[in-house]
Amino acid sequence: MENYPEVQKIYKDIQNLNIQGATNIAIATFEGMKLYLELAQVKDRDEFMKEFGEIGLALAHARANEPLARNGVTYVKHFFGQKFPESPELGVMKQALTDLCNEYLDIIEKSKSELIRKNAPYFTNFDKVLTHCHSSTAVSLIKAISKGDHNFEAVCTETRPRFQGRITAKSLVDAGVHTTLIADSAVESFVIGRGSVPIDVVFIGCDQITAKGHTINKIGSWGIAMSSYYAGKPLYVVTPLLKIDPDSFFETVKIEVREEKELWEEAPKGLHLYNPAFEIVDSNLITGYLTEFGAILPENVEKVTKEKYPWVFDNEI
C-alpha cells in the first residue's frame, strides 16, 4: 500500500477515526479500492488481482470490528470469480471490479431504506425511545416512527469519550424530534423508568453481528441491554444483515481498544488507562434484529443470512 499514498491516507484516516461509522468506513474502503484500480501500473493480471485483494482487505481490517467493509471485499471477489473463471483482459478486469464496488455500495444504501420501510410501520405505537451512541440507521428509523406523533420523544446518550451521541441528538433535533441528551452514566436509570422520560423501547445500532446472533456495539451497550432485560423493555438492534461476521463467535471476538489519551491526555504517571471502544451484547438480551428483511430473532440471524446473502459464507475469500 506504501506505493499508493492516496490509498494509504484513507487507511490512516480509518485507523485514526477521522472516518467513523460502519457505512462510512465501508464507503472509504471502496473509495480506496477504486483508487487502486485507477492508479495501479501492474501489468500482470494475476499480480494485479492479488494486489487489489490485499489492499481491499487491508482497508477493511484497518479497524477490528468492521465486517460491513470486509463482507464487501468478499462480495467483489466472489462475484468477479463467478463472472470470470479465467482472468479477462486488464481493462475489462478494472471495469468489472469498479462496477462490483459500486454495486455493493448500492446494496448497502438499499438495505438501509428497506430496513426503514419494512420495520417503521410496526413501531408507531411506541412514543418514548432510547438510543445509544450514533447509528445513522437507528436515527433514520426513529425519525420515521416519530412522524405525526406529537407525544413522541427520543432520549440519547452523550457517548464518551468522543461524544458521538451529540451527532445523534443534533440529527434528531434538526428533524423536529423532541429529544433529551443524557450522560452515559444515567442511561440505565432511564431504561428502568427512573429518568425524566418513561422509556418504551430501546434501539441500538451495531458494528458487528456474530454467527450466533450476539452483537458488538459501542461500549455501554451491555449495561443498557441488561437494564432493558431487567425492566422488561424490548431492545432491538437496528442493522443490515450485511454486518454479520460469519467467522466470529462469542469467545473469539476481538474488541477494538483505543488510545489511552482519549480518556485523559495529561494523565498522572503510573495511572493505568484502558479504553475499549466496543463490547458484546449477549443474544439472550436482544429482543430482535430489525433488518432489511424485517424483524429477525437472534437465533435466526445466521439462517436468514445464508438464505439472503449466501456469498458472505464464501470461505475461499
PDB file of C-alpha atoms in Angstrom:
ATOM      1  CA  MET A   1       0.000   0.000   0.000  1.00  0.00           C
ATOM      2  CA  GLU A   2       3.002   2.294   0.509  1.00  0.00           C
ATOM      3  CA  ASN A   3       3.236   2.569  -3.294  1.00  0.00           C
ATOM      4  CA  TYR A   4      -0.156   4.294  -3.285  1.00  0.00           C
ATOM      5  CA  PRO A   5      -0.056   7.247  -0.849  1.00  0.00           C
ATOM      6  CA  GLU A   6      -3.642   8.289  -1.673  1.00  0.00           C
ATOM      7  CA  VAL A   7      -4.873   4.841  -0.652  1.00  0.00           C
ATOM      8  CA  GLN A   8      -2.615   4.807   2.396  1.00  0.00           C
ATOM      9  CA  LYS A   9      -4.139   8.110   3.531  1.00  0.00           C
ATOM     10  CA  ILE A  10      -7.607   6.523   3.530  1.00  0.00           C
ATOM     11  CA  TYR A  11      -6.218   3.630   5.592  1.00  0.00           C
ATOM     12  CA  LYS A  12      -4.740   6.056   8.138  1.00  0.00           C
ATOM     13  CA  ASP A  13      -7.944   8.118   8.246  1.00  0.00           C
ATOM     14  CA  ILE A  14      -9.912   4.981   9.145  1.00  0.00           C
ATOM     15  CA  GLN A  15      -7.357   3.935  11.742  1.00  0.00           C
ATOM     16  CA  ASN A  16      -7.193   7.409  13.307  1.00  0.00           C
ATOM     17  CA  LEU A  17     -11.005   7.731  13.500  1.00  0.00           C
ATOM     18  CA  ASN A  18     -11.116  10.582  11.011  1.00  0.00           C
ATOM     19  CA  ILE A  19     -13.649   8.333   9.291  1.00  0.00           C
ATOM     20  CA  GLN A  20     -16.248   6.873  11.665  1.00  0.00           C
ATOM     21  CA  GLY A  21     -19.332   4.704  11.366  1.00  0.00           C
ATOM     22  CA  ALA A  22     -19.599   1.318   9.664  1.00  0.00           C
ATOM     23  CA  THR A  23     -21.206   2.704   6.496  1.00  0.00           C
ATOM     24  CA  ASN A  24     -18.642   5.491   6.140  1.00  0.00           C
ATOM     25  CA  ILE A  25     -15.794   3.034   6.694  1.00  0.00           C
ATOM     26  CA  ALA A  26     -17.221   0.712   4.030  1.00  0.00           C
ATOM     27  CA  ILE A  27     -17.560   3.654   1.620  1.00  0.00           C
ATOM     28  CA  ALA A  28     -13.967   4.705   2.344  1.00  0.00           C
ATOM     29  CA  THR A  29     -12.741   1.129   1.846  1.00  0.00           C
ATOM     30  CA  PHE A  30     -14.292   1.042  -1.617  1.00  0.00           C
ATOM     31  CA  GLU A  31     -13.006   4.502  -2.449  1.00  0.00           C
ATOM     32  CA  GLY A  32      -9.535   3.160  -1.699  1.00  0.00           C
ATOM     33  CA  MET A  33     -10.093   0.050  -3.796  1.00  0.00           C
ATOM     34  CA  LYS A  34     -11.345   2.112  -6.736  1.00  0.00           C
ATOM     35  CA  LEU A  35      -8.377   4.480  -6.356  1.00  0.00           C
ATOM     36  CA  TYR A  36      -6.087   1.475  -6.695  1.00  0.00           C
ATOM     37  CA  LEU A  37      -7.921   0.482  -9.882  1.00  0.00           C
ATOM     38  CA  GLU A  38      -7.184   3.952 -11.288  1.00  0.00           C
ATOM     39  CA  LEU A  39      -3.579   4.236 -10.110  1.00  0.00           C
ATOM     40  CA  ALA A  40      -2.147   0.727 -10.403  1.00  0.00           C
ATOM     41  CA  GLN A  41       0.545   0.237 -13.038  1.00  0.00           C
ATOM     42  CA  VAL A  42       0.769  -3.544 -12.581  1.00  0.00           C
ATOM     43  CA  LYS A  43       0.544  -5.269 -15.964  1.00  0.00           C
ATOM     44  CA  ASP A  44       0.388  -8.908 -14.881  1.00  0.00           C
ATOM     45  CA  ARG A  45      -3.295  -9.808 -14.396  1.00  0.00           C
ATOM     46  CA  ASP A  46      -2.775 -12.296 -11.583  1.00  0.00           C
ATOM     47  CA  GLU A  47      -0.478  -9.914  -9.721  1.00  0.00           C
ATOM     48  CA  PHE A  48      -2.975  -7.085 -10.252  1.00  0.00           C
ATOM     49  CA  MET A  49      -5.848  -9.137  -8.813  1.00  0.00           C
ATOM     50  CA  LYS A  50      -3.720 -10.266  -5.875  1.00  0.00           C
ATOM     51  CA  GLU A  51      -2.686  -6.700  -5.006  1.00  0.00           C
ATOM     52  CA  PHE A  52      -6.262  -5.426  -5.404  1.00  0.00           C
ATOM     53  CA  GLY A  53      -7.493  -8.052  -2.929  1.00  0.00           C
ATOM     54  CA  GLU A  54      -4.713  -7.305  -0.458  1.00  0.00           C
ATOM     55  CA  ILE A  55      -5.468  -3.579  -0.492  1.00  0.00           C
ATOM     56  CA  GLY A  56      -9.185  -4.220  -0.024  1.00  0.00           C
ATOM     57  CA  LEU A  57      -8.566  -6.500   2.957  1.00  0.00           C
ATOM     58  CA  ALA A  58      -6.042  -4.089   4.490  1.00  0.00           C
ATOM     59  CA  LEU A  59      -8.541  -1.212   4.320  1.00  0.00           C
ATOM     60  CA  ALA A  60     -11.369  -3.405   5.634  1.00  0.00           C
ATOM     61  CA  HIS A  61      -9.200  -4.547   8.564  1.00  0.00           C
ATOM     62  CA  ALA A  62      -7.912  -1.071   9.455  1.00  0.00           C
ATOM     63  CA  ARG A  63     -10.191  -1.359  12.492  1.00  0.00           C
ATOM     64  CA  ALA A  64     -11.174  -4.563  14.227  1.00  0.00           C
ATOM     65  CA  ASN A  65     -14.973  -4.583  14.219  1.00  0.00           C
ATOM     66  CA  GLU A  66     -15.951  -3.660  10.648  1.00  0.00           C
ATOM     67  CA  PRO A  67     -17.465  -6.671   8.835  1.00  0.00           C
ATOM     68  CA  LEU A  68     -19.618  -4.427   6.616  1.00  0.00           C
ATOM     69  CA  ALA A  69     -16.441  -3.427   4.768  1.00  0.00           C
ATOM     70  CA  ARG A  70     -14.921  -6.930   4.917  1.00  0.00           C
ATOM     71  CA  ASN A  71     -18.072  -8.520   3.515  1.00  0.00           C
ATOM     72  CA  GLY A  72     -17.883  -6.025   0.665  1.00  0.00           C
ATOM     73  CA  VAL A  73     -14.431  -7.291  -0.283  1.00  0.00           C
ATOM     74  CA  THR A  74     -15.834 -10.829  -0.195  1.00  0.00           C
ATOM     75  CA  TYR A  75     -18.741  -9.717  -2.411  1.00  0.00           C
ATOM     76  CA  VAL A  76     -16.468  -8.227  -5.065  1.00  0.00           C
ATOM     77  CA  LYS A  77     -14.088 -11.184  -5.206  1.00  0.00           C
ATOM     78  CA  HIS A  78     -16.891 -13.770  -5.100  1.00  0.00           C
ATOM     79  CA  PHE A  79     -18.922 -12.320  -7.960  1.00  0.00           C
ATOM     80  CA  PHE A  80     -15.850 -11.445 -10.011  1.00  0.00           C
ATOM     81  CA  GLY A  81     -14.801 -15.094  -9.749  1.00  0.00           C
ATOM     82  CA  GLN A  82     -18.267 -16.232 -10.802  1.00  0.00           C
ATOM     83  CA  LYS A  83     -18.294 -13.968 -13.848  1.00  0.00           C
ATOM     84  CA  PHE A  84     -14.700 -14.642 -14.891  1.00  0.00           C
ATOM     85  CA  PRO A  85     -13.480 -18.200 -14.180  1.00  0.00           C
ATOM     86  CA  GLU A  86     -10.363 -17.123 -16.069  1.00  0.00           C
ATOM     87  CA  SER A  87      -8.784 -13.665 -15.803  1.00  0.00           C
ATOM     88  CA  PRO A  88     -10.004 -11.322 -18.560  1.00  0.00           C
ATOM     89  CA  GLU A  89      -8.002  -8.583 -20.274  1.00  0.00           C
ATOM     90  CA  LEU A  90      -6.802  -5.934 -17.797  1.00  0.00           C
ATOM     91  CA  GLY A  91      -9.147  -3.178 -18.982  1.00  0.00           C
ATOM     92  CA  VAL A  92     -12.148  -5.495 -18.683  1.00  0.00           C
ATOM     93  CA  MET A  93     -10.959  -6.560 -15.249  1.00  0.00           C
ATOM     94  CA  LYS A  94     -10.700  -2.966 -13.981  1.00  0.00           C
ATOM     95  CA  GLN A  95     -14.158  -2.043 -15.230  1.00  0.00           C
ATOM     96  CA  ALA A  96     -15.768  -5.182 -13.778  1.00  0.00           C
ATOM     97  CA  LEU A  97     -14.171  -4.620 -10.379  1.00  0.00           C
ATOM     98  CA  THR A  98     -15.226  -0.959 -10.374  1.00  0.00           C
ATOM     99  CA  ASP A  99     -18.800  -1.979 -11.206  1.00  0.00           C
ATOM    100  CA  LEU A 100     -18.846  -4.554  -8.392  1.00  0.00           C
ATOM    101  CA  CYS A 101     -17.543  -1.983  -5.888  1.00  0.00           C
ATOM    102  CA  ASN A 102     -20.336   0.406  -6.861  1.00  0.00           C
ATOM    103  CA  GLU A 103     -22.853  -2.437  -6.777  1.00  0.00           C
ATOM    104  CA  TYR A 104     -22.011  -3.303  -3.179  1.00  0.00           C
ATOM    105  CA  LEU A 105     -22.277   0.320  -2.077  1.00  0.00           C
ATOM    106  CA  ASP A 106     -25.692   0.426  -3.742  1.00  0.00           C
ATOM    107  CA  ILE A 107     -26.707  -2.716  -1.824  1.00  0.00           C
ATOM    108  CA  ILE A 108     -25.737  -1.011   1.458  1.00  0.00           C
ATOM    109  CA  GLU A 109     -27.841   2.041   0.599  1.00  0.00           C
ATOM    110  CA  LYS A 110     -30.845  -0.026  -0.449  1.00  0.00           C
ATOM    111  CA  SER A 111     -30.603  -2.241   2.637  1.00  0.00           C
ATOM    112  CA  LYS A 112     -30.976   0.804   4.882  1.00  0.00           C
ATOM    113  CA  SER A 113     -34.015   2.152   3.054  1.00  0.00           C
ATOM    114  CA  GLU A 114     -35.598  -1.312   3.012  1.00  0.00           C
ATOM    115  CA  LEU A 115     -34.956  -1.625   6.741  1.00  0.00           C
ATOM    116  CA  ILE A 116     -36.916   1.561   7.427  1.00  0.00           C
ATOM    117  CA  ARG A 117     -39.723   0.607   5.035  1.00  0.00           C
ATOM    118  CA  LYS A 118     -40.205  -2.872   6.495  1.00  0.00           C
ATOM    119  CA  ASN A 119     -39.927  -2.020  10.207  1.00  0.00           C
ATOM    120  CA  ALA A 120     -41.191   1.516  10.818  1.00  0.00           C
ATOM    121  CA  PRO A 121     -44.932   0.723  10.434  1.00  0.00           C
ATOM    122  CA  TYR A 122     -44.755  -1.795  13.308  1.00  0.00           C
ATOM    123  CA  PHE A 123     -43.309   0.642  15.873  1.00  0.00           C
ATOM    124  CA  THR A 124     -45.616   3.637  15.620  1.00  0.00           C
ATOM    125  CA  ASN A 125     -47.256   2.618  18.934  1.00  0.00           C
ATOM    126  CA  PHE A 126     -44.015   3.426  20.784  1.00  0.00           C
ATOM    127  CA  ASP A 127     -43.793   7.044  21.979  1.00  0.00           C
ATOM    128  CA  LYS A 128     -40.613   7.080  24.090  1.00  0.00           C
ATOM    129  CA  VAL A 129     -37.454   5.686  22.506  1.00  0.00           C
ATOM    130  CA  LEU A 130     -33.890   5.499  23.828  1.00  0.00           C
ATOM    131  CA  THR A 131     -30.804   5.029  21.688  1.00  0.00           C
ATOM    132  CA  HIS A 132     -27.067   4.869  22.378  1.00  0.00           C
ATOM    133  CA  CYS A 133     -24.071   6.348  20.530  1.00  0.00           C
ATOM    134  CA  HIS A 134     -24.652   7.233  16.868  1.00  0.00           C
ATOM    135  CA  SER A 135     -26.218   4.809  14.436  1.00  0.00           C
ATOM    136  CA  SER A 136     -27.414   6.581  11.293  1.00  0.00           C
ATOM    137  CA  THR A 137     -29.757   3.656  10.615  1.00  0.00           C
ATOM    138  CA  ALA A 138     -31.291   3.736  14.107  1.00  0.00           C
ATOM    139  CA  VAL A 139     -31.686   7.514  13.819  1.00  0.00           C
ATOM    140  CA  SER A 140     -33.455   7.128  10.463  1.00  0.00           C
ATOM    141  CA  LEU A 141     -35.846   4.591  11.987  1.00  0.00           C
ATOM    142  CA  ILE A 142     -36.575   6.871  14.946  1.00  0.00           C
ATOM    143  CA  LYS A 143     -37.318   9.759  12.589  1.00  0.00           C
ATOM    144  CA  ALA A 144     -39.661   7.567  10.549  1.00  0.00           C
ATOM    145  CA  ILE A 145     -41.724   6.342  13.501  1.00  0.00           C
ATOM    146  CA  SER A 146     -41.888   9.816  15.082  1.00  0.00           C
ATOM    147  CA  LYS A 147     -43.673  11.424  12.131  1.00  0.00           C
ATOM    148  CA  GLY A 148     -47.087  12.777  13.055  1.00  0.00           C
ATOM    149  CA  ASP A 149     -46.785  11.691  16.704  1.00  0.00           C
ATOM    150  CA  HIS A 150     -46.868  14.799  18.895  1.00  0.00           C
ATOM    151  CA  ASN A 151     -46.217  12.710  22.018  1.00  0.00           C
ATOM    152  CA  PHE A 152     -43.046  11.163  20.608  1.00  0.00           C
ATOM    153  CA  GLU A 153     -39.761  11.684  22.479  1.00  0.00           C
ATOM    154  CA  ALA A 154     -36.261  10.337  21.983  1.00  0.00           C
ATOM    155  CA  VAL A 155     -33.503  10.012  24.560  1.00  0.00           C
ATOM    156  CA  CYS A 156     -29.862   9.633  23.511  1.00  0.00           C
ATOM    157  CA  THR A 157     -26.577   9.291  25.356  1.00  0.00           C
ATOM    158  CA  GLU A 158     -23.587  11.638  25.190  1.00  0.00           C
ATOM    159  CA  THR A 159     -21.287   8.661  24.403  1.00  0.00           C
ATOM    160  CA  ARG A 160     -17.958   9.431  25.983  1.00  0.00           C
ATOM    161  CA  PRO A 161     -15.113   9.894  25.372  1.00  0.00           C
ATOM    162  CA  ARG A 162     -15.710  11.117  21.774  1.00  0.00           C
ATOM    163  CA  PHE A 163     -19.315  12.321  22.235  1.00  0.00           C
ATOM    164  CA  GLN A 164     -20.764  10.691  19.104  1.00  0.00           C
ATOM    165  CA  GLY A 165     -24.159  10.925  20.802  1.00  0.00           C
ATOM    166  CA  ARG A 166     -24.163  14.630  20.058  1.00  0.00           C
ATOM    167  CA  ILE A 167     -24.379  13.746  16.353  1.00  0.00           C
ATOM    168  CA  THR A 168     -27.482  11.684  17.141  1.00  0.00           C
ATOM    169  CA  ALA A 169     -29.004  14.470  19.231  1.00  0.00           C
ATOM    170  CA  LYS A 170     -28.418  17.150  16.581  1.00  0.00           C
ATOM    171  CA  SER A 171     -29.787  14.964  13.800  1.00  0.00           C
ATOM    172  CA  LEU A 172     -32.975  14.255  15.750  1.00  0.00           C
ATOM    173  CA  VAL A 173     -33.480  17.874  16.805  1.00  0.00           C
ATOM    174  CA  ASP A 174     -32.928  19.040  13.218  1.00  0.00           C
ATOM    175  CA  ALA A 175     -35.674  16.618  12.173  1.00  0.00           C
ATOM    176  CA  GLY A 176     -38.079  18.152  14.699  1.00  0.00           C
ATOM    177  CA  VAL A 177     -37.969  15.239  17.146  1.00  0.00           C
ATOM    178  CA  HIS A 178     -38.378  16.162  20.829  1.00  0.00           C
ATOM    179  CA  THR A 179     -35.009  14.940  22.130  1.00  0.00           C
ATOM    180  CA  THR A 180     -33.272  14.645  25.501  1.00  0.00           C
ATOM    181  CA  LEU A 181     -29.498  14.128  25.771  1.00  0.00           C
ATOM    182  CA  ILE A 182     -28.283  12.376  28.933  1.00  0.00           C
ATOM    183  CA  ALA A 183     -24.954  11.393  30.458  1.00  0.00           C
ATOM    184  CA  ASP A 184     -23.857   7.829  29.741  1.00  0.00           C
ATOM    185  CA  SER A 185     -23.980   7.078  33.454  1.00  0.00           C
ATOM    186  CA  ALA A 186     -27.697   7.992  33.600  1.00  0.00           C
ATOM    187  CA  VAL A 187     -28.848   5.609  30.898  1.00  0.00           C
ATOM    188  CA  GLU A 188     -29.724   2.550  32.988  1.00  0.00           C
ATOM    189  CA  SER A 189     -31.863   4.663  35.319  1.00  0.00           C
ATOM    190  CA  PHE A 190     -33.804   5.975  32.321  1.00  0.00           C
ATOM    191  CA  VAL A 191     -34.344   2.489  30.901  1.00  0.00           C
ATOM    192  CA  ILE A 192     -35.794   1.138  34.152  1.00  0.00           C
ATOM    193  CA  GLY A 193     -38.153   4.113  34.469  1.00  0.00           C
ATOM    194  CA  ARG A 194     -36.353   6.438  36.868  1.00  0.00           C
ATOM    195  CA  GLY A 195     -35.474   9.213  34.419  1.00  0.00           C
ATOM    196  CA  SER A 196     -37.380  12.224  33.147  1.00  0.00           C
ATOM    197  CA  VAL A 197     -38.752  10.289  30.132  1.00  0.00           C
ATOM    198  CA  PRO A 198     -40.546   6.920  30.593  1.00  0.00           C
ATOM    199  CA  ILE A 199     -38.854   4.677  28.025  1.00  0.00           C
ATOM    200  CA  ASP A 200     -40.961   2.257  25.951  1.00  0.00           C
ATOM    201  CA  VAL A 201     -38.321   0.705  23.715  1.00  0.00           C
ATOM    202  CA  VAL A 202     -34.563   0.766  23.111  1.00  0.00           C
ATOM    203  CA  PHE A 203     -32.929   0.869  19.669  1.00  0.00           C
ATOM    204  CA  ILE A 204     -29.183   0.372  19.379  1.00  0.00           C
ATOM    205  CA  GLY A 205     -27.019   0.168  16.302  1.00  0.00           C
ATOM    206  CA  CYS A 206     -24.464  -2.483  15.576  1.00  0.00           C
ATOM    207  CA  ASP A 207     -20.894  -2.702  14.324  1.00  0.00           C
ATOM    208  CA  GLN A 208     -20.718  -6.478  14.095  1.00  0.00           C
ATOM    209  CA  ILE A 209     -23.027  -9.491  14.415  1.00  0.00           C
ATOM    210  CA  THR A 210     -21.587 -12.849  15.424  1.00  0.00           C
ATOM    211  CA  ALA A 211     -22.617 -16.095  13.760  1.00  0.00           C
ATOM    212  CA  LYS A 212     -24.866 -16.945  16.707  1.00  0.00           C
ATOM    213  CA  GLY A 213     -26.683 -13.633  16.968  1.00  0.00           C
ATOM    214  CA  HIS A 214     -24.660 -11.752  19.573  1.00  0.00           C
ATOM    215  CA  THR A 215     -23.957  -8.134  18.701  1.00  0.00           C
ATOM    216  CA  ILE A 216     -20.906  -5.913  19.099  1.00  0.00           C
ATOM    217  CA  ASN A 217     -21.735  -2.265  19.677  1.00  0.00           C
ATOM    218  CA  LYS A 218     -20.395   0.829  21.427  1.00  0.00           C
ATOM    219  CA  ILE A 219     -19.149   0.298  24.980  1.00  0.00           C
ATOM    220  CA  GLY A 220     -22.054   0.767  27.388  1.00  0.00           C
ATOM    221  CA  SER A 221     -24.467  -1.244  25.258  1.00  0.00           C
ATOM    222  CA  TRP A 222     -24.369  -4.325  27.509  1.00  0.00           C
ATOM    223  CA  GLY A 223     -25.468  -2.311  30.541  1.00  0.00           C
ATOM    224  CA  ILE A 224     -28.318  -0.817  28.523  1.00  0.00           C
ATOM    225  CA  ALA A 225     -29.344  -4.273  27.312  1.00  0.00           C
ATOM    226  CA  MET A 226     -29.166  -5.697  30.824  1.00  0.00           C
ATOM    227  CA  SER A 227     -31.318  -2.906  32.279  1.00  0.00           C
ATOM    228  CA  SER A 228     -33.815  -3.368  29.427  1.00  0.00           C
ATOM    229  CA  TYR A 229     -33.981  -7.076  30.201  1.00  0.00           C
ATOM    230  CA  TYR A 230     -34.434  -6.384  33.914  1.00  0.00           C
ATOM    231  CA  ALA A 231     -37.181  -3.829  33.277  1.00  0.00           C
ATOM    232  CA  GLY A 232     -38.983  -5.915  30.649  1.00  0.00           C
ATOM    233  CA  LYS A 233     -38.394  -3.298  27.941  1.00  0.00           C
ATOM    234  CA  PRO A 234     -37.786  -4.513  24.372  1.00  0.00           C
ATOM    235  CA  LEU A 235     -34.315  -3.892  22.953  1.00  0.00           C
ATOM    236  CA  TYR A 236     -33.834  -4.066  19.203  1.00  0.00           C
ATOM    237  CA  VAL A 237     -30.601  -3.978  17.212  1.00  0.00           C
ATOM    238  CA  VAL A 238     -31.171  -1.834  14.113  1.00  0.00           C
ATOM    239  CA  THR A 239     -28.813  -3.047  11.417  1.00  0.00           C
ATOM    240  CA  PRO A 240     -28.492  -4.507   7.933  1.00  0.00           C
ATOM    241  CA  LEU A 241     -27.542  -8.203   7.993  1.00  0.00           C
ATOM    242  CA  LEU A 242     -24.500  -7.224   5.935  1.00  0.00           C
ATOM    243  CA  LYS A 243     -22.756  -6.593   9.268  1.00  0.00           C
ATOM    244  CA  ILE A 244     -22.604 -10.274  10.135  1.00  0.00           C
ATOM    245  CA  ASP A 245     -19.162 -11.795  10.633  1.00  0.00           C
ATOM    246  CA  PRO A 246     -19.732 -15.487   9.858  1.00  0.00           C
ATOM    247  CA  ASP A 247     -16.389 -16.473  11.386  1.00  0.00           C
ATOM    248  CA  SER A 248     -16.862 -14.712  14.724  1.00  0.00           C
ATOM    249  CA  PHE A 249     -18.165 -16.365  17.860  1.00  0.00           C
ATOM    250  CA  PHE A 250     -18.709 -15.045  21.373  1.00  0.00           C
ATOM    251  CA  GLU A 251     -15.418 -16.457  22.637  1.00  0.00           C
ATOM    252  CA  THR A 252     -13.287 -15.277  19.711  1.00  0.00           C
ATOM    253  CA  VAL A 253     -14.468 -11.697  19.112  1.00  0.00           C
ATOM    254  CA  LYS A 254     -11.602  -9.219  19.135  1.00  0.00           C
ATOM    255  CA  ILE A 255     -12.655  -5.881  20.618  1.00  0.00           C
ATOM    256  CA  GLU A 256     -11.008  -2.676  19.418  1.00  0.00           C
ATOM    257  CA  VAL A 257      -9.134  -0.878  22.195  1.00  0.00           C
ATOM    258  CA  ARG A 258      -8.452   2.788  21.509  1.00  0.00           C
ATOM    259  CA  GLU A 259      -5.699   5.111  22.612  1.00  0.00           C
ATOM    260  CA  GLU A 260      -5.435   5.889  26.320  1.00  0.00           C
ATOM    261  CA  LYS A 261      -5.192   9.627  25.650  1.00  0.00           C
ATOM    262  CA  GLU A 262      -8.868   9.617  24.615  1.00  0.00           C
ATOM    263  CA  LEU A 263      -9.664   9.130  28.300  1.00  0.00           C
ATOM    264  CA  TRP A 264      -7.121  11.536  29.741  1.00  0.00           C
ATOM    265  CA  GLU A 265      -4.417  13.184  27.660  1.00  0.00           C
ATOM    266  CA  GLU A 266      -2.478  14.509  30.642  1.00  0.00           C
ATOM    267  CA  ALA A 267      -2.991  11.555  32.982  1.00  0.00           C
ATOM    268  CA  PRO A 268      -0.650  11.312  36.014  1.00  0.00           C
ATOM    269  CA  LYS A 269       2.311   8.969  35.714  1.00  0.00           C
ATOM    270  CA  GLY A 270       1.619   5.462  36.909  1.00  0.00           C
ATOM    271  CA  LEU A 271      -2.133   5.587  36.182  1.00  0.00           C
ATOM    272  CA  HIS A 272      -3.285   2.622  34.143  1.00  0.00           C
ATOM    273  CA  LEU A 273      -5.856   3.509  31.444  1.00  0.00           C
ATOM    274  CA  TYR A 274      -7.942   1.058  29.412  1.00  0.00           C
ATOM    275  CA  ASN A 275     -10.250   2.256  26.633  1.00  0.00           C
ATOM    276  CA  PRO A 276     -12.297  -0.452  24.847  1.00  0.00           C
ATOM    277  CA  ALA A 277     -14.417   1.024  22.053  1.00  0.00           C
ATOM    278  CA  PHE A 278     -16.993  -1.778  21.879  1.00  0.00           C
ATOM    279  CA  GLU A 279     -18.443  -4.677  23.838  1.00  0.00           C
ATOM    280  CA  ILE A 280     -20.547  -7.786  23.222  1.00  0.00           C
ATOM    281  CA  VAL A 281     -24.281  -7.786  23.883  1.00  0.00           C
ATOM    282  CA  ASP A 282     -25.455 -11.345  24.555  1.00  0.00           C
ATOM    283  CA  SER A 283     -28.102 -12.646  22.164  1.00  0.00           C
ATOM    284  CA  ASN A 284     -30.487 -13.545  25.005  1.00  0.00           C
ATOM    285  CA  LEU A 285     -30.682  -9.834  25.931  1.00  0.00           C
ATOM    286  CA  ILE A 286     -31.760  -8.873  22.399  1.00  0.00           C
ATOM    287  CA  THR A 287     -35.477  -8.872  21.563  1.00  0.00           C
ATOM    288  CA  GLY A 288     -34.766  -8.916  17.837  1.00  0.00           C
ATOM    289  CA  TYR A 289     -32.791  -7.563  14.929  1.00  0.00           C
ATOM    290  CA  LEU A 290     -34.547  -5.002  12.730  1.00  0.00           C
ATOM    291  CA  THR A 291     -33.094  -5.637   9.291  1.00  0.00           C
ATOM    292  CA  GLU A 292     -33.710  -5.092   5.592  1.00  0.00           C
ATOM    293  CA  PHE A 293     -35.699  -8.347   5.724  1.00  0.00           C
ATOM    294  CA  GLY A 294     -37.841  -7.275   8.668  1.00  0.00           C
ATOM    295  CA  ALA A 295     -37.556  -8.333  12.320  1.00  0.00           C
ATOM    296  CA  ILE A 296     -35.428 -11.420  12.957  1.00  0.00           C
ATOM    297  CA  LEU A 297     -34.846 -13.315  16.196  1.00  0.00           C
ATOM    298  CA  PRO A 298     -31.149 -13.512  17.209  1.00  0.00           C
ATOM    299  CA  GLU A 299     -31.113 -17.299  16.838  1.00  0.00           C
ATOM    300  CA  ASN A 300     -32.266 -16.974  13.207  1.00  0.00           C
ATOM    301  CA  VAL A 301     -29.704 -14.400  12.063  1.00  0.00           C
ATOM    302  CA  GLU A 302     -27.259 -16.906  10.559  1.00  0.00           C
ATOM    303  CA  LYS A 303     -30.034 -18.908   8.835  1.00  0.00           C
ATOM    304  CA  VAL A 304     -31.598 -15.816   7.217  1.00  0.00           C
ATOM    305  CA  THR A 305     -28.191 -14.512   6.127  1.00  0.00           C
ATOM    306  CA  LYS A 306     -27.410 -17.840   4.440  1.00  0.00           C
ATOM    307  CA  GLU A 307     -30.714 -17.588   2.573  1.00  0.00           C
ATOM    308  CA  LYS A 308     -30.376 -13.943   1.539  1.00  0.00           C
ATOM    309  CA  TYR A 309     -26.595 -13.408   1.278  1.00  0.00           C
ATOM    310  CA  PRO A 310     -25.044 -16.870   0.719  1.00  0.00           C
ATOM    311  CA  TRP A 311     -21.903 -15.300  -0.759  1.00  0.00           C
ATOM    312  CA  VAL A 312     -20.975 -13.974   2.723  1.00  0.00           C
ATOM    313  CA  PHE A 313     -20.040 -17.558   3.625  1.00  0.00           C
ATOM    314  CA  ASP A 314     -17.591 -17.968   0.759  1.00  0.00           C
ATOM    315  CA  ASN A 315     -14.718 -19.286   2.868  1.00  0.00           C
ATOM    316  CA  GLU A 316     -12.281 -19.270  -0.049  1.00  0.00           C
ATOM    317  CA  ILE A 317     -12.040 -15.465   0.015  1.00  0.00           C
TER     318      ILE A 317
END
